[in-house]
Structure formats: C-alpha cells, structure tokens
Tab-separated table of N, CA, C and O in Angstrom:
chain	number	residue	atom	x	y	z
D	1221	ALA	N	67.448	87.376	147.704
D	1221	ALA	CA	68.549	88.312	148.412
D	1221	ALA	C	68.623	89.481	149.503
D	1221	ALA	O	67.689	89.575	149.544
D	1222	PRO	N	69.946	89.115	150.453
D	1222	PRO	CA	69.770	89.943	151.274
D	1222	PRO	C	69.663	91.577	151.384
D	1222	PRO	O	69.037	91.931	152.494
D	1223	GLN	N	70.022	92.384	150.789
D	1223	GLN	CA	70.097	93.550	150.643
D	1223	GLN	C	69.283	94.413	149.603
D	1223	GLN	O	69.401	95.166	148.999
D	1224	GLY	N	67.607	93.371	149.322
D	1224	GLY	CA	67.077	94.130	148.387
D	1224	GLY	C	66.248	95.350	148.894
D	1224	GLY	O	65.558	96.466	148.251
D	1225	TYR	N	66.245	95.606	150.189
D	1225	TYR	CA	65.711	96.779	150.274
D	1225	TYR	C	66.217	98.144	150.413
D	1225	TYR	O	65.893	99.175	150.473
D	1226	ASP	N	67.472	97.842	150.378
D	1226	ASP	CA	68.526	99.119	149.987
D	1226	ASP	C	68.349	99.711	148.404
D	1226	ASP	O	68.057	99.084	147.770
D	1227	ALA	N	68.034	100.709	148.619
D	1227	ALA	CA	67.711	101.663	147.658
D	1227	ALA	C	69.014	101.648	146.901
D	1227	ALA	O	68.737	101.517	145.301
D	1228	GLN	N	70.196	102.176	147.283
D	1228	GLN	CA	71.521	101.955	146.467
D	1228	GLN	C	71.795	100.634	145.744
D	1228	GLN	O	72.167	101.064	144.900
D	1229	THR	N	71.563	99.681	146.769
D	1229	THR	CA	72.008	98.654	145.784
D	1229	THR	C	70.895	97.961	144.698
D	1229	THR	O	71.709	97.784	143.799
D	1230	LEU	N	69.959	98.460	144.888
D	1230	LEU	CA	68.799	98.225	143.833
D	1230	LEU	C	69.446	99.180	142.365
D	1230	LEU	O	68.990	98.788	141.321
D	1231	LYS	N	69.542	100.528	142.924
D	1231	LYS	CA	70.287	101.349	141.425
D	1231	LYS	C	71.382	100.583	140.991
D	1231	LYS	O	71.586	100.849	139.790
D	1232	ASP	N	72.345	100.234	141.859
D	1232	ASP	CA	73.412	99.477	141.574
D	1232	ASP	C	73.654	98.541	140.757
D	1232	ASP	O	74.397	98.162	139.545
D	1233	LEU	N	72.428	97.607	140.755
D	1233	LEU	CA	72.352	96.287	140.105
D	1233	LEU	C	71.421	96.660	139.020
D	1233	LEU	O	71.447	95.792	138.094
D	1234	GLY	N	70.603	97.353	138.897
D	1234	GLY	CA	69.922	98.191	137.685
D	1234	GLY	C	69.042	96.596	137.257
D	1234	GLY	O	68.321	96.089	137.942
D	1235	ASP	N	69.480	96.541	136.342
D	1235	ASP	CA	68.879	95.325	135.097
D	1235	ASP	C	68.764	93.667	135.552
D	1235	ASP	O	68.309	93.131	135.495
D	1236	ASP	N	70.309	93.983	136.503
D	1236	ASP	CA	70.003	92.207	136.734
D	1236	ASP	C	69.488	92.095	137.748
D	1236	ASP	O	69.710	90.790	138.112
D	1237	ILE	N	68.818	92.691	138.401
D	1237	ILE	CA	67.740	92.171	139.660
D	1237	ILE	C	66.281	91.781	138.740
D	1237	ILE	O	65.660	91.315	139.570
D	1238	GLU	N	66.254	91.797	137.702
D	1238	GLU	CA	65.024	91.437	136.709
D	1238	GLU	C	64.727	89.948	137.208
D	1238	GLU	O	65.703	89.354	137.256
D	1239	GLY	N	63.504	89.609	137.785
D	1239	GLY	CA	62.971	88.814	137.831
D	1239	GLY	C	63.453	88.222	139.576
D	1239	GLY	O	63.270	86.786	139.960
D	1240	MET	N	64.203	89.012	140.150
D	1240	MET	CA	64.627	88.647	141.912
D	1240	MET	C	63.403	88.826	142.630
D	1240	MET	O	62.611	90.074	142.210
D	1241	TYR	N	63.372	88.410	143.755
D	1241	TYR	CA	62.343	88.328	144.926
D	1241	TYR	C	63.150	88.896	146.076
D	1241	TYR	O	64.325	88.113	146.728
D	1242	PHE	N	62.666	89.690	146.884
D	1242	PHE	CA	63.317	90.318	148.092
D	1242	PHE	C	61.809	90.406	149.317
D	1242	PHE	O	61.060	90.187	148.979
D	1243	LEU	N	62.493	89.854	150.607
D	1243	LEU	CA	61.669	89.590	151.180
D	1243	LEU	C	62.046	90.412	152.308
D	1243	LEU	O	63.150	90.124	152.962
D	1244	ALA	N	61.143	91.314	153.061
D	1244	ALA	CA	61.249	92.253	154.345
D	1244	ALA	C	60.854	91.752	155.334
D	1244	ALA	O	59.914	91.763	155.476
D	1245	GLN	N	61.564	91.332	156.358
D	1245	GLN	CA	60.555	90.666	157.448
D	1245	GLN	C	60.435	91.673	158.638
D	1245	GLN	O	60.993	91.421	159.905
D	1246	PHE	N	60.544	92.991	158.489
D	1246	PHE	CA	60.596	93.855	159.092
D	1246	PHE	C	59.732	95.050	158.679
D	1246	PHE	O	59.088	95.161	157.811
D	1247	THR	N	59.393	95.734	159.662
D	1247	THR	CA	58.512	97.058	159.585
D	1247	THR	C	59.175	97.994	158.334
D	1247	THR	O	60.496	98.583	158.994
D	1248	PRO	N	58.753	98.695	157.379
D	1248	PRO	CA	59.400	99.727	156.517
D	1248	PRO	C	59.867	100.555	157.176
D	1248	PRO	O	59.376	101.272	158.131
D	1249	PHE	N	61.213	101.107	157.116
D	1249	PHE	CA	61.472	102.301	157.209
D	1249	PHE	C	60.975	103.588	157.449
D	1249	PHE	O	60.932	104.337	158.163
D	1250	GLU	N	60.235	103.704	156.331
D	1250	GLU	CA	59.801	104.553	156.036
D	1250	GLU	C	58.085	104.834	156.542
D	1250	GLU	O	57.402	105.647	156.505
D	1251	SER	N	57.912	103.885	157.301
D	1251	SER	CA	56.298	103.581	157.609
D	1251	SER	C	56.113	103.180	159.557
D	1251	SER	O	55.846	102.193	159.814
D	1252	PRO	N	57.204	104.434	160.338
D	1252	PRO	CA	57.013	103.542	161.636
D	1252	PRO	C	56.045	103.993	162.515
D	1252	PRO	O	56.450	104.125	163.983
D	1253	GLN	N	55.094	104.846	161.895
D	1253	GLN	CA	54.250	104.906	162.524
D	1253	GLN	C	53.410	103.990	163.707
D	1253	GLN	O	53.226	102.532	163.064
D	1254	ASP	N	53.187	104.328	165.014
D	1254	ASP	CA	52.439	103.408	165.650
D	1254	ASP	C	53.247	101.861	165.706
D	1254	ASP	O	52.675	100.845	166.567
D	1255	ASN	N	54.860	101.965	165.727
D	1255	ASN	CA	55.575	101.262	165.751
D	1255	ASN	C	56.621	101.389	166.482
D	1255	ASN	O	57.388	102.020	166.057
D	1256	PRO	N	56.788	101.200	168.102
D	1256	PRO	CA	57.925	101.847	169.022
D	1256	PRO	C	58.957	101.543	168.913
D	1256	PRO	O	60.040	101.727	168.774
D	1257	GLY	N	59.205	99.934	168.222
D	1257	GLY	CA	60.194	99.637	168.337
D	1257	GLY	C	61.072	99.988	166.940
D	1257	GLY	O	62.327	100.413	167.030
D	1258	MET	N	60.461	100.540	165.823
D	1258	MET	CA	60.969	100.801	164.927
D	1258	MET	C	61.474	102.254	165.026
D	1258	MET	O	62.462	102.996	164.668
D	1259	GLN	N	60.432	103.023	166.032
D	1259	GLN	CA	60.474	104.652	165.945
D	1259	GLN	C	62.443	104.374	166.894
D	1259	GLN	O	63.071	105.113	166.996
D	1260	GLN	N	62.181	103.377	167.785
D	1260	GLN	CA	63.225	103.340	168.546
D	1260	GLN	C	64.651	103.365	167.751
D	1260	GLN	O	65.676	103.758	167.917
D	1261	PHE	N	64.574	101.973	166.632
D	1261	PHE	CA	65.929	101.753	166.160
D	1261	PHE	C	65.957	103.162	165.538
D	1261	PHE	O	67.374	103.660	165.099
D	1262	LEU	N	64.931	103.807	164.637
D	1262	LEU	CA	65.326	104.813	164.069
D	1262	LEU	C	66.459	106.124	164.434
D	1262	LEU	O	66.959	106.975	164.420
D	1263	LYS	N	65.402	106.541	165.942
D	1263	LYS	CA	65.875	107.396	166.660
D	1263	LYS	C	67.467	106.987	167.031
D	1263	LYS	O	68.372	107.794	167.268
D	1264	ALA	N	67.624	105.842	167.583
D	1264	ALA	CA	69.256	105.107	167.579
D	1264	ALA	C	70.106	105.489	166.367
D	1264	ALA	O	70.782	106.242	166.794
D	1265	MET	N	69.574	105.239	165.513
D	1265	MET	CA	70.360	105.365	164.498
D	1265	MET	C	70.600	106.689	164.135
D	1265	MET	O	71.796	107.587	163.964
D	1266	LYS	N	69.578	107.753	163.995
D	1266	LYS	CA	69.147	108.965	163.475
D	1266	LYS	C	70.846	109.805	164.933
D	1266	LYS	O	71.600	110.878	164.476
D	1267	LYS	N	70.591	109.194	166.068
D	1267	LYS	CA	71.502	109.950	167.189
D	1267	LYS	C	73.088	109.590	166.661
D	1267	LYS	O	73.851	110.612	166.933
D	1268	ASN	N	73.144	108.793	166.055
D	1268	ASN	CA	74.558	107.914	165.957
D	1268	ASN	C	74.770	108.118	164.899
D	1268	ASN	O	75.807	108.192	163.872
D	1269	GLY	N	74.089	108.944	163.826
D	1269	GLY	CA	74.562	109.862	162.678
D	1269	GLY	C	74.447	108.340	161.491
D	1269	GLY	O	75.206	108.473	160.632
D	1270	ARG	N	73.742	107.423	161.696
D	1270	ARG	CA	74.178	106.156	160.899
D	1270	ARG	C	72.431	106.193	160.003
D	1270	ARG	O	71.581	106.716	160.237
D	1271	ALA	N	73.025	105.710	158.508
D	1271	ALA	CA	71.899	105.490	157.417
D	1271	ALA	C	71.164	103.991	158.104
D	1271	ALA	O	72.118	103.496	157.793
D	1272	VAL	N	70.079	104.149	157.882
D	1272	VAL	CA	69.481	102.761	158.495
D	1272	VAL	C	69.573	101.759	156.809
D	1272	VAL	O	69.710	102.174	156.028
D	1273	ASN	N	69.780	100.478	157.522
D	1273	ASN	CA	69.819	99.226	156.925
D	1273	ASN	C	69.409	98.471	157.342
D	1273	ASN	O	69.049	98.241	158.696
D	1274	GLU	N	69.140	96.964	156.640
D	1274	GLU	CA	69.007	96.117	157.147
D	1274	GLU	C	69.978	95.368	158.227
D	1274	GLU	O	69.550	94.943	158.898
D	1275	ASN	N	71.203	95.369	157.668
D	1275	ASN	CA	72.226	94.998	158.537
D	1275	ASN	C	72.281	95.648	160.016
D	1275	ASN	O	72.321	94.785	160.961
D	1276	LEU	N	72.114	96.928	160.192
D	1276	LEU	CA	71.824	97.716	161.577
D	1276	LEU	C	70.515	97.214	162.070
D	1276	LEU	O	70.749	97.197	163.160
D	1277	LEU	N	69.959	96.882	161.438
D	1277	LEU	CA	68.298	96.631	162.230
D	1277	LEU	C	68.418	94.923	162.894
D	1277	LEU	O	68.260	94.836	164.050
D	1278	VAL	N	69.167	94.244	161.892
D	1278	VAL	CA	69.614	93.034	162.434
D	1278	VAL	C	70.688	93.327	163.578
D	1278	VAL	O	70.159	92.325	164.987
D	1279	GLY	N	71.879	93.993	164.314
D	1279	GLY	CA	72.380	94.105	165.071
D	1279	GLY	C	71.568	94.670	166.207
D	1279	GLY	O	71.710	94.190	167.549
D	1280	TRP	N	70.921	96.193	166.110
D	1280	TRP	CA	70.282	96.793	166.920
D	1280	TRP	C	69.274	95.417	167.260
D	1280	TRP	O	68.646	95.468	168.478
D	1281	SER	N	68.343	94.717	166.713
D	1281	SER	CA	67.472	93.678	167.504
D	1281	SER	C	68.315	92.875	168.221
D	1281	SER	O	67.815	92.537	169.104
D	1282	GLY	N	69.044	91.989	167.541
D	1282	GLY	CA	69.895	91.522	168.584
D	1282	GLY	C	70.587	92.114	169.780
D	1282	GLY	O	70.535	91.089	170.748
D	1283	ALA	N	70.840	92.920	169.711
D	1283	ALA	CA	71.116	93.716	170.936
D	1283	ALA	C	70.035	93.722	171.958
D	1283	ALA	O	69.651	93.611	173.079
D	1284	ALA	N	68.760	94.209	171.391
D	1284	ALA	CA	67.744	94.359	172.247
D	1284	ALA	C	67.397	92.757	172.822
D	1284	ALA	O	66.572	92.901	174.035
D	1285	LEU	N	67.187	91.804	171.897
D	1285	LEU	CA	67.236	90.562	172.407
D	1285	LEU	C	67.828	90.308	173.743
D	1285	LEU	O	67.535	89.471	174.823
D	1286	LEU	N	69.098	90.539	173.709
D	1286	LEU	CA	69.862	90.480	175.041
D	1286	LEU	C	69.549	91.089	175.879
D	1286	LEU	O	69.092	90.707	176.757
D	1287	VAL	N	69.016	92.445	175.984
D	1287	VAL	CA	69.091	93.274	177.317
D	1287	VAL	C	67.530	92.443	177.550
D	1287	VAL	O	67.609	92.392	178.611
D	1288	GLU	N	66.667	91.936	176.674
D	1288	GLU	CA	65.313	91.587	177.381
D	1288	GLU	C	65.757	90.331	177.999
D	1288	GLU	O	65.107	89.674	179.089
D	1289	GLY	N	66.929	89.275	177.629
D	1289	GLY	CA	67.243	87.990	178.256
D	1289	GLY	C	68.006	88.617	179.339
D	1289	GLY	O	67.912	87.599	180.431
D	1290	LEU	N	68.391	89.443	179.652
D	1290	LEU	CA	69.617	89.798	180.744
D	1290	LEU	C	68.410	90.275	181.580
D	1290	LEU	O	68.601	89.942	182.865
D	1291	LYS	N	67.436	90.949	181.345
D	1291	LYS	CA	66.336	91.213	182.338
D	1291	LYS	C	65.773	90.405	183.081
D	1291	LYS	O	65.534	90.232	184.159
D	1292	ALA	N	65.074	89.419	182.318
D	1292	ALA	CA	64.444	88.275	182.830
D	1292	ALA	C	65.228	87.152	183.214
D	1292	ALA	O	64.609	86.561	183.919
D	1293	ALA	N	66.400	87.271	182.990
D	1293	ALA	CA	67.430	86.011	183.812
D	1293	ALA	C	67.522	86.693	185.334
D	1293	ALA	O	68.433	85.675	186.138
D	1294	GLY	N	67.363	87.698	185.785
D	1294	GLY	CA	66.981	88.190	186.737
D	1294	GLY	C	68.573	89.095	187.743
D	1294	GLY	O	69.204	89.600	186.929
D	1295	LYS	N	68.497	88.819	188.879
D	1295	LYS	CA	69.433	90.091	189.522
D	1295	LYS	C	71.092	89.664	189.047
D	1295	LYS	O	71.778	90.468	189.113
D	1296	ASN	N	71.281	88.273	189.142
D	1296	ASN	CA	72.865	88.123	189.348
D	1296	ASN	C	72.820	86.853	187.806
D	1296	ASN	O	72.652	85.529	187.911
D	1297	PRO	N	72.385	87.370	186.770
D	1297	PRO	CA	72.258	86.590	185.265
D	1297	PRO	C	73.715	85.922	184.794
D	1297	PRO	O	74.899	86.077	185.492
D	1298	THR	N	73.590	84.343	184.623
D	1298	THR	CA	74.694	84.124	183.951
D	1298	THR	C	74.306	83.811	182.245
D	1298	THR	O	73.405	83.915	181.947
D	1299	GLN	N	75.222	83.126	181.795
D	1299	GLN	CA	75.239	83.111	180.212
D	1299	GLN	C	74.057	81.979	180.308
D	1299	GLN	O	73.176	82.331	179.301
D	1300	GLN	N	74.041	81.129	181.111
D	1300	GLN	CA	72.690	79.888	180.512
D	1300	GLN	C	71.380	80.348	181.427
D	1300	GLN	O	70.333	80.637	180.352
D	1301	GLY	N	71.721	81.473	182.077
D	1301	GLY	CA	70.214	81.727	182.506
D	1301	GLY	C	69.639	82.599	181.537
D	1301	GLY	O	68.553	82.782	181.217
D	1302	VAL	N	70.380	83.639	181.129
D	1302	VAL	CA	70.360	84.343	179.487
D	1302	VAL	C	69.520	83.645	178.608
D	1302	VAL	O	68.558	83.945	178.281
D	1303	ILE	N	70.420	82.670	178.437
D	1303	ILE	CA	70.115	81.526	177.137
D	1303	ILE	C	68.549	80.969	177.665
D	1303	ILE	O	67.717	80.996	176.782
D	1304	ASP	N	68.581	80.531	178.651
D	1304	ASP	CA	67.093	80.086	178.930
D	1304	ASP	C	65.886	80.930	179.041
D	1304	ASP	O	64.741	80.427	178.577
D	1305	ALA	N	66.330	82.270	179.481
D	1305	ALA	CA	65.189	83.067	180.001
D	1305	ALA	C	64.625	83.489	178.231
D	1305	ALA	O	63.340	83.578	177.648
D	1306	ILE	N	65.741	83.559	177.417
D	1306	ILE	CA	65.270	83.901	175.800
D	1306	ILE	C	64.424	83.032	175.476
D	1306	ILE	O	63.326	82.921	174.589
D	1307	ASN	N	65.030	81.814	175.518
D	1307	ASN	CA	64.307	80.537	175.136
D	1307	ASN	C	62.917	79.921	175.591
D	1307	ASN	O	62.090	79.371	175.073
D	1308	GLN	N	62.200	80.984	176.553
D	1308	GLN	CA	60.967	80.926	177.033
D	1308	GLN	C	60.175	81.664	176.083
D	1308	GLN	O	58.903	81.760	176.539
D	1309	ILE	N	61.000	82.953	175.337
D	1309	ILE	CA	60.019	84.123	174.722
D	1309	ILE	C	59.304	83.270	173.574
D	1309	ILE	O	59.863	82.795	172.500
D	1310	THR	N	58.161	83.737	173.354
D	1310	THR	CA	56.893	82.993	172.279
D	1310	THR	C	56.736	83.902	171.374
D	1310	THR	O	56.343	83.756	170.226
D	1311	ASP	N	57.093	85.128	171.732
D	1311	ASP	CA	56.846	86.029	170.376
D	1311	ASP	C	57.695	87.501	170.596
D	1311	ASP	O	56.805	88.490	170.390
D	1312	TRP	N	58.809	87.255	170.287
D	1312	TRP	CA	59.913	88.597	170.440
D	1312	TRP	C	59.705	89.214	169.415
D	1312	TRP	O	59.875	88.564	168.296
D	1313	ASN	N	59.449	90.343	168.844
D	1313	ASN	CA	59.583	91.399	167.938
D	1313	ASN	C	60.212	92.294	167.772
D	1313	ASN	O	59.734	93.246	167.121
D	1314	ALA	N	61.024	92.984	168.893
D	1314	ALA	CA	61.920	93.864	168.797
D	1314	ALA	C	61.004	95.040	168.936
D	1314	ALA	O	61.259	95.948	168.447
D	1315	GLY	N	59.845	95.208	169.991
D	1315	GLY	CA	59.101	96.320	169.547
D	1315	GLY	C	58.212	96.709	168.719
D	1315	GLY	O	57.259	97.864	168.039
D	1316	GLY	N	57.917	95.596	167.966
D	1316	GLY	CA	57.285	95.563	166.648
D	1316	GLY	C	57.852	95.478	165.464
D	1316	GLY	O	57.683	95.814	164.385
D	1317	ALA	N	59.299	96.266	165.473
D	1317	ALA	CA	60.412	96.409	164.301
D	1317	ALA	C	60.219	94.823	163.581
D	1317	ALA	O	60.454	95.279	162.164
D	1318	ILE	N	60.181	93.875	163.847
D	1318	ILE	CA	60.381	92.486	163.291
D	1318	ILE	C	59.474	91.757	162.938
D	1318	ILE	O	58.433	91.975	164.266
D	1319	ARG	N	59.216	90.831	162.278
D	1319	ARG	CA	58.272	89.958	162.458
D	1319	ARG	C	58.503	88.794	164.101
D	1319	ARG	O	59.654	88.748	164.473
D	1320	PRO	N	57.843	88.660	164.370
D	1320	PRO	CA	57.884	87.869	165.610
D	1320	PRO	C	58.320	86.672	165.546
D	1320	PRO	O	58.127	85.270	164.491
D	1321	VAL	N	59.334	86.516	166.506
D	1321	VAL	CA	60.105	85.061	166.886
D	1321	VAL	C	59.450	84.483	168.071
D	1321	VAL	O	59.508	85.159	168.800
D	1322	ASP	N	59.358	83.106	168.089
D	1322	ASP	CA	59.139	82.461	168.835
D	1322	ASP	C	60.177	81.610	168.684
D	1322	ASP	O	60.778	80.574	168.398
D	1323	TRP	N	61.004	81.801	169.887
D	1323	TRP	CA	62.111	81.560	170.582
D	1323	TRP	C	62.612	80.441	171.353
D	1323	TRP	O	63.498	79.399	171.486
D	1324	THR	N	61.080	79.367	171.636
D	1324	THR	CA	61.433	78.221	172.194
D	1324	THR	C	61.171	77.354	171.111
D	1324	THR	O	61.454	75.922	171.246
D	1325	THR	N	61.169	77.434	169.437
D	1325	THR	CA	61.321	76.793	168.529
D	1325	THR	C	62.018	77.531	167.507
D	1325	THR	O	62.581	76.490	166.373
D	1326	ALA	N	62.647	78.465	167.417
D	1326	ALA	CA	63.659	79.243	166.513
D	1326	ALA	C	64.594	78.502	166.199
D	1326	ALA	O	65.269	78.952	165.130
D	1327	HIS	N	65.458	77.906	166.813
D	1327	HIS	CA	67.008	77.687	166.617
D	1327	HIS	C	67.125	75.943	167.165
D	1327	HIS	O	65.864	75.632	168.023
D	1328	GLY	N	67.986	75.466	166.898
D	1328	GLY	CA	68.180	74.458	167.391
D	1328	GLY	C	68.164	72.976	166.677
D	1328	GLY	O	67.578	73.614	165.067
D	1329	PRO	N	68.104	72.148	166.746
D	1329	PRO	CA	68.190	70.871	166.035
D	1329	PRO	C	66.457	70.583	165.266
D	1329	PRO	O	65.974	71.040	166.098
D	1330	ALA	N	66.637	70.584	163.888
D	1330	ALA	CA	65.401	70.219	163.335
D	1330	ALA	C	64.695	68.725	163.660
D	1330	ALA	O	65.195	68.033	163.935
C-alpha cells in the first residue's frame, strides 16, 4: 500500500488495514538525525508550509536527482547529456533520504 506511512490514512482506514504490509524505502521523517538529505527535505517543506508525506518526498528527490544530473552534464547540458549523466550514478540516495538507487540498472527493459 503506497500511503502506509501516513498517520491520517492509517487512522481513516482503521481495521480495514488488518493484515496489510507497508514498506518505507526512506529515512523516517521523525528520525532525520545524521541524515543531511532528510534534514534538507524537512527544512524545505517547513519553509513552504507543507506537511511532509511520501508523495512530496518522491517529488523532492526526483528534483534533486535532476539537479545532480544537470550538474554532472556540464556547462551546456542537453537532455541526452543529463540522461547519460544520471545513468552513470550507481548509488544515488538523495543525500541519505531514500534507499540507494543504482541508475545504471534501475530502469529500462529487464
């Protein structure tokens, strides 16, 4: 279930979630110590008056990956240059906020 980390969702569903499993692939929002990526995410959400949730973390981490790809693509980045730069990253984790992703294998045909 994609919204299992959200306390309000759990409250709303009540007993209907009995037997369900939820997998969080990110650092808990409540434990950002020693995690610069999660601290940066929480600070950005607080600055913008947003309550944190998984969907916002996905968007934020995607934007952070794009920025990293742009930087790695050089002074005159092209779309393909950014794609190629990202596809060389083997352990990207949004500064520790999410589990590491190996972009050399994490997408495309199996």
